[in-house]
Amino acid sequence: MIDEIPKQYNPKDVEDKWYKFWEENKLFSAKPSISKKPFCIVIPPPNVTGILHMGHALNNTIQDILIRYQRMKGFEALWMPGTDHAGIATQNVVEKSIAKENLKRQDLGRDKFIQRVWEWKEQYGSTIIHQLKKLGSSCDWQRLRFTMDKEYSQAVREVFVWLYEKGLIYRGSYIINWCPRCQTALSDEEAAHRTLQGNLYYLKYPFKDSKEFIVVATTRPETMLGDTAVAVNPKDKRYKKLIGKTLILPLVNRQIKIIADSMVDMKFGSGAVKVTPAHDPNDYALGKKHNLEFINVMHPDGRMNTLAGDYRDMDRFEAREVILEDLKEQGLLQKVEPHQLSAGHCYRCHTIVEPYLSEQWFVKMKPLAGPAIEAVKKGKIKFYPKRWTKVYLNWMENIQDWCISRQIWWGHRIPVYYCRKCNEPIVSKAKPASCLKCKGQDIYQDEDVLDTWFSSWLWPFATFKNQEDLKYFYPTSTLVTAPEIIFFWVARMIMASLEFMREIPFKDVYIHGTVRDIEGKKMSKSLGNIIDPLDIINEYGTDALRFSLISITAQGQDVYLSKERFEQGRNFANKLWNASRFILMNPDASVIKTDLCLLFKKDDLSLVNRWILSRFYSTLKSVEKNLEKYQFNEAANLVYGFFWHEFCDWYLELIKSNITDRHNQVVMYKILEKFLRVLHPFMPFITEEIWQKLPHEGSSIMLSSWPHIQEDIIDKKIENQMNEVCEIITTIRNMRSELDLTSGLNNLEVKISCVNKIKRAFIEALSPDIKNLCRLSRLSVKDEYRILKGEFVNVLKDMHIAIPLQGVIDIEKQIEKINLKVQKTEADLKSKQAMLANKNFLKNAPVEIVEKEREKLNSLKEELKKLKGVKNGLR
């Protein structure tokens, strides 16, 4: 017996049940197989501090679709899960936690603080994993990795030593991005620039032994305390005679020289710039070139240090205001102009970063970038959408050295040791027993840790614990990620894999868009526009969330979300449930079981059955094509359109009057069962629930095979002919509606005239179905049309469709009714046009209101056109 299916679908009764079943039966597990080809995705490891957001939901839904699809296609599909230790983010979270105990990490000391971080990780670090499971993610959870696992950490140390021994890792004092809040160095990618409204300050620097002065323009007057020169362009005629002269630096009274350099932009400000080599990357270059003194006037926390004189211990921005006030009092502040500037911000705490002279560890990137550039240029790695290829190559071809040291405690400690006796540095995977140079045994390790991304760039291969798995699953197949980490992660993984594995890490990179609110703003707590995916799951179900997200996500485009968007997925789930319930309540179970594998000859099937089978396999073919091209929304919308409109709205309605027919029952059932398999990667829970109620082989739909495309069943001719029949039915229904002919009126006659003999024969063959669906008493199909009085006529392509109205309605009264509607619609249209021509309305009304009024205007135009068409159609 086919199992009973409840009247209503409740996701809460289904989702946890089936996820538990999948996990307990290890259905997500993958292992090397001699009989299958591998398909592997490594998850972009979420931060261990992470909480599921819509970006995660989109990213992981896409990955799960690919994994479930390829698993059903017969591949040994592995989705490798894991989490990232997220150095700065995790340390910040734990520091906030211990602050509630009135403690700082320095109070605990390094070892005890790290112990507290591990304790926090054990207690809260799996939150994101549980949430990914709620999303339906079919990861092989037995393989769950963490970037600070023992084996993974060993790989990180090996890579550091490898690069150091090749001369690609070095230590030096350079201007780096420094976060005063987190008190650590940041890479360029971690200090994204934002445009700010600031000021350009014009300061007077007096000449030595003179009342004359030169004016310099700056956006950061607080750094003037570290100035060691003023620079002008050697081609600038205004300053040519002043080059080499000595100035007295205001407030500090330090003597500095005017130097000449072509780097100076003559059009910026006054054309003369202050040079602060310890606080600006361009000034650093000038300082090196002209052998200037480097004076750092700030503490690591952004306070001014002792070299700042009277301003010591002031916050940098507080010092700015006091310095400007002092300059003003001394008559040395000439003017202040509003000025837009670009400033780096910490990617974690969003503090404005400080260009800061500091000793750090770096990786030379150009030698690593070469092979990674070639791999993409030669097509070994492909980006989807293709436009990201150019973005990747542009960054790689202009790559800068990577600052990899961080001044925090949580993370992979740099594997460099020092001898206290002779200060000899020792780069080693493990702590050496003694100094190689002086044999001293007082050895200590570098205090810094590695940038989090230094471990993440090894992810595609360091996640595998044994050589057998690595050999089978590597290189991986596809990477699915967001655009903001192309440089942080994608590019670096390609470089690392080619350097350490001598192979590319993956073949395809799919870059999805950013999830935004309906107005296009990025979702954030501060804007209060976040839609929590867990709230959507609770209200609509996981399948509704997944399907809604995917169906509106065009390849590589940003996603614009409102809560109402998820109603589409919920409605589709309900439609699938109700249609499945209707189908399962009607068939004779014995017929289904007997004929499930029976292949009918095409000639045995009705035109309607041949049409729906052809449409199913045509849709299947298009779905596969779109999935292979990473066009997920196209695939989802094809699936949606076929089931809702063609299968439910047309096929089930067409066969409803003869549903007990053996052929109809088998075709109806076969399409439902195959459709569930096609839909499964998108909506795994509801498809499993319904599939389990059908006669089936195997323990789960996710282990069943993807339907095979039966090319011989695809018949485009029948598809086109049935499309025209559906258009005929729709036209007749619209004609009834336009004349307000009630649904209870069944004594209507329709006459169809068509000169095409083949089309006419097809219409005649389906005339019982047309009569039934249009509730007609009579339908005639002729080869020519004759104009007769008292008919309502509509032209559809090369056909005339006429409804004789004699004795059905009063035509004159109908025309009067239509005329009144035309008059009212024309008046409404005129009013709406006047509103949208009003400049004040367009200027003051919200954009969404104006847009809605324009939509109403277009609707009125369509309505007027329709009414006039009906009037003209009445004979």
CSV table of N, CA and C in Angstrom, one decimal, residues 1-5 577-593 647 651-653 655-670 672 693-695:
chain,number,residue,atom,x,y,z
A,1,MET,N,0.8,-1.2,0.0
A,1,MET,CA,0.0,0.0,0.0
A,1,MET,C,0.9,1.3,0.0
A,2,ILE,N,0.4,2.2,-0.8
A,2,ILE,CA,1.1,3.5,-0.7
A,2,ILE,C,0.7,4.2,0.6
A,3,ASP,N,1.7,4.8,1.3
A,3,ASP,CA,1.4,5.4,2.6
A,3,ASP,C,0.5,6.6,2.5
A,4,GLU,N,-0.3,6.8,3.5
A,4,GLU,CA,-1.2,7.9,3.6
A,4,GLU,C,-0.3,9.2,3.7
A,5,ILE,N,-0.7,10.3,3.2
A,5,ILE,CA,0.0,11.5,3.2
A,5,ILE,C,-0.9,12.5,4.0
A,577,TRP,N,3.3,19.3,-2.1
A,577,TRP,CA,2.7,18.4,-1.1
A,577,TRP,C,1.3,18.1,-1.5
A,578,ASN,N,0.5,19.1,-1.9
A,578,ASN,CA,-0.9,18.9,-2.2
A,578,ASN,C,-1.0,18.1,-3.5
A,579,ALA,N,-0.2,18.4,-4.5
A,579,ALA,CA,-0.2,17.6,-5.7
A,579,ALA,C,0.1,16.2,-5.5
A,580,SER,N,1.2,16.0,-4.7
A,580,SER,CA,1.6,14.6,-4.4
A,580,SER,C,0.5,13.8,-3.6
A,581,ARG,N,-0.2,14.6,-2.7
A,581,ARG,CA,-1.3,13.9,-2.0
A,581,ARG,C,-2.4,13.5,-2.9
A,582,PHE,N,-2.7,14.4,-3.9
A,582,PHE,CA,-3.8,14.1,-4.9
A,582,PHE,C,-3.4,12.9,-5.7
A,583,ILE,N,-2.1,12.8,-6.1
A,583,ILE,CA,-1.7,11.7,-6.9
A,583,ILE,C,-1.7,10.4,-6.1
A,584,LEU,N,-1.2,10.5,-4.9
A,584,LEU,CA,-1.1,9.2,-4.1
A,584,LEU,C,-2.5,8.8,-3.6
A,585,MET,N,-3.5,9.6,-3.6
A,585,MET,CA,-4.8,9.2,-3.2
A,585,MET,C,-5.6,8.6,-4.4
A,586,ASN,N,-5.1,8.7,-5.6
A,586,ASN,CA,-5.8,8.3,-6.8
A,586,ASN,C,-5.4,7.0,-7.4
A,587,PRO,N,-4.1,6.7,-7.5
A,587,PRO,CA,-3.7,5.5,-8.3
A,587,PRO,C,-4.1,4.2,-7.6
A,588,ASP,N,-4.2,3.2,-8.4
A,588,ASP,CA,-4.4,1.9,-7.9
A,588,ASP,C,-2.9,1.4,-7.6
A,589,ALA,N,-2.7,1.1,-6.4
A,589,ALA,CA,-1.3,0.7,-6.0
A,589,ALA,C,-0.8,-0.5,-6.7
A,590,SER,N,-1.7,-1.5,-7.0
A,590,SER,CA,-1.2,-2.7,-7.7
A,590,SER,C,-0.8,-2.3,-9.1
A,591,VAL,N,-1.5,-1.4,-9.8
A,591,VAL,CA,-1.1,-1.0,-11.1
A,591,VAL,C,0.2,-0.3,-11.1
A,592,ILE,N,0.4,0.6,-10.1
A,592,ILE,CA,1.7,1.3,-10.0
A,592,ILE,C,2.8,0.4,-9.9
A,593,LYS,N,2.7,-0.6,-8.9
A,593,LYS,CA,3.8,-1.5,-8.7
A,593,LYS,C,4.1,-2.4,-9.9
A,647,PHE,N,2.8,20.6,-15.2
A,647,PHE,CA,2.3,19.3,-14.6
A,647,PHE,C,1.0,19.5,-13.8
A,651,TYR,N,-1.4,19.4,-17.0
A,651,TYR,CA,-1.5,17.9,-17.1
A,651,TYR,C,-2.5,17.3,-16.2
A,652,LEU,N,-2.4,17.6,-14.9
A,652,LEU,CA,-3.4,17.0,-13.9
A,652,LEU,C,-4.8,17.4,-14.2
A,653,GLU,N,-5.0,18.6,-14.7
A,653,GLU,CA,-6.3,19.1,-15.1
A,653,GLU,C,-6.8,18.3,-16.3
A,655,ILE,N,-6.0,15.3,-17.3
A,655,ILE,CA,-6.3,13.9,-17.1
A,655,ILE,C,-7.3,13.6,-16.0
A,656,LYS,N,-7.7,14.7,-15.3
A,656,LYS,CA,-8.5,14.5,-14.1
A,656,LYS,C,-9.8,13.7,-14.4
A,657,SER,N,-10.4,14.0,-15.5
A,657,SER,CA,-11.7,13.3,-15.8
A,657,SER,C,-11.5,11.9,-16.2
A,658,ASN,N,-10.3,11.5,-16.5
A,658,ASN,CA,-10.0,10.1,-16.8
A,658,ASN,C,-8.8,9.6,-16.0
A,659,ILE,N,-8.8,9.9,-14.7
A,659,ILE,CA,-7.6,9.6,-13.9
A,659,ILE,C,-7.4,8.1,-13.6
A,660,THR,N,-8.5,7.4,-13.8
A,660,THR,CA,-8.4,5.9,-13.5
A,660,THR,C,-7.7,5.1,-14.7
A,661,ASP,N,-7.5,5.8,-15.8
A,661,ASP,CA,-6.9,5.2,-16.9
A,661,ASP,C,-5.5,4.7,-16.5
A,662,ARG,N,-5.2,3.4,-16.9
A,662,ARG,CA,-4.0,2.8,-16.5
A,662,ARG,C,-2.7,3.6,-17.0
A,663,HIS,N,-2.8,4.0,-18.2
A,663,HIS,CA,-1.6,4.8,-18.7
A,663,HIS,C,-1.5,6.1,-18.0
A,664,ASN,N,-2.6,6.8,-17.8
A,664,ASN,CA,-2.5,8.1,-17.0
A,664,ASN,C,-1.9,7.9,-15.7
A,665,GLN,N,-2.3,6.8,-15.0
A,665,GLN,CA,-1.9,6.6,-13.6
A,665,GLN,C,-0.4,6.3,-13.6
A,666,VAL,N,0.1,5.5,-14.5
A,666,VAL,CA,1.5,5.2,-14.5
A,666,VAL,C,2.4,6.4,-14.9
A,667,VAL,N,2.0,7.1,-15.9
A,667,VAL,CA,2.7,8.3,-16.3
A,667,VAL,C,2.7,9.4,-15.2
A,668,MET,N,1.6,9.6,-14.6
A,668,MET,CA,1.5,10.6,-13.6
A,668,MET,C,2.4,10.2,-12.4
A,669,TYR,N,2.4,9.0,-12.1
A,669,TYR,CA,3.2,8.5,-10.9
A,669,TYR,C,4.7,8.5,-11.3
A,670,LYS,N,5.0,8.1,-12.5
A,670,LYS,CA,6.5,8.1,-12.9
A,670,LYS,C,7.1,9.5,-12.9
A,672,LEU,N,6.0,12.1,-11.1
A,672,LEU,CA,6.1,12.5,-9.8
A,672,LEU,C,7.4,12.0,-9.1
A,693,LYS,N,7.1,7.7,0.9
A,693,LYS,CA,5.8,7.2,0.9
A,693,LYS,C,5.4,6.5,-0.4
A,694,LEU,N,6.4,6.5,-1.4
A,694,LEU,CA,6.2,5.8,-2.7
A,694,LEU,C,6.8,4.4,-2.6
A,695,PRO,N,6.4,3.5,-3.4
A,695,PRO,CA,7.2,2.3,-3.6
A,695,PRO,C,8.6,2.6,-4.1
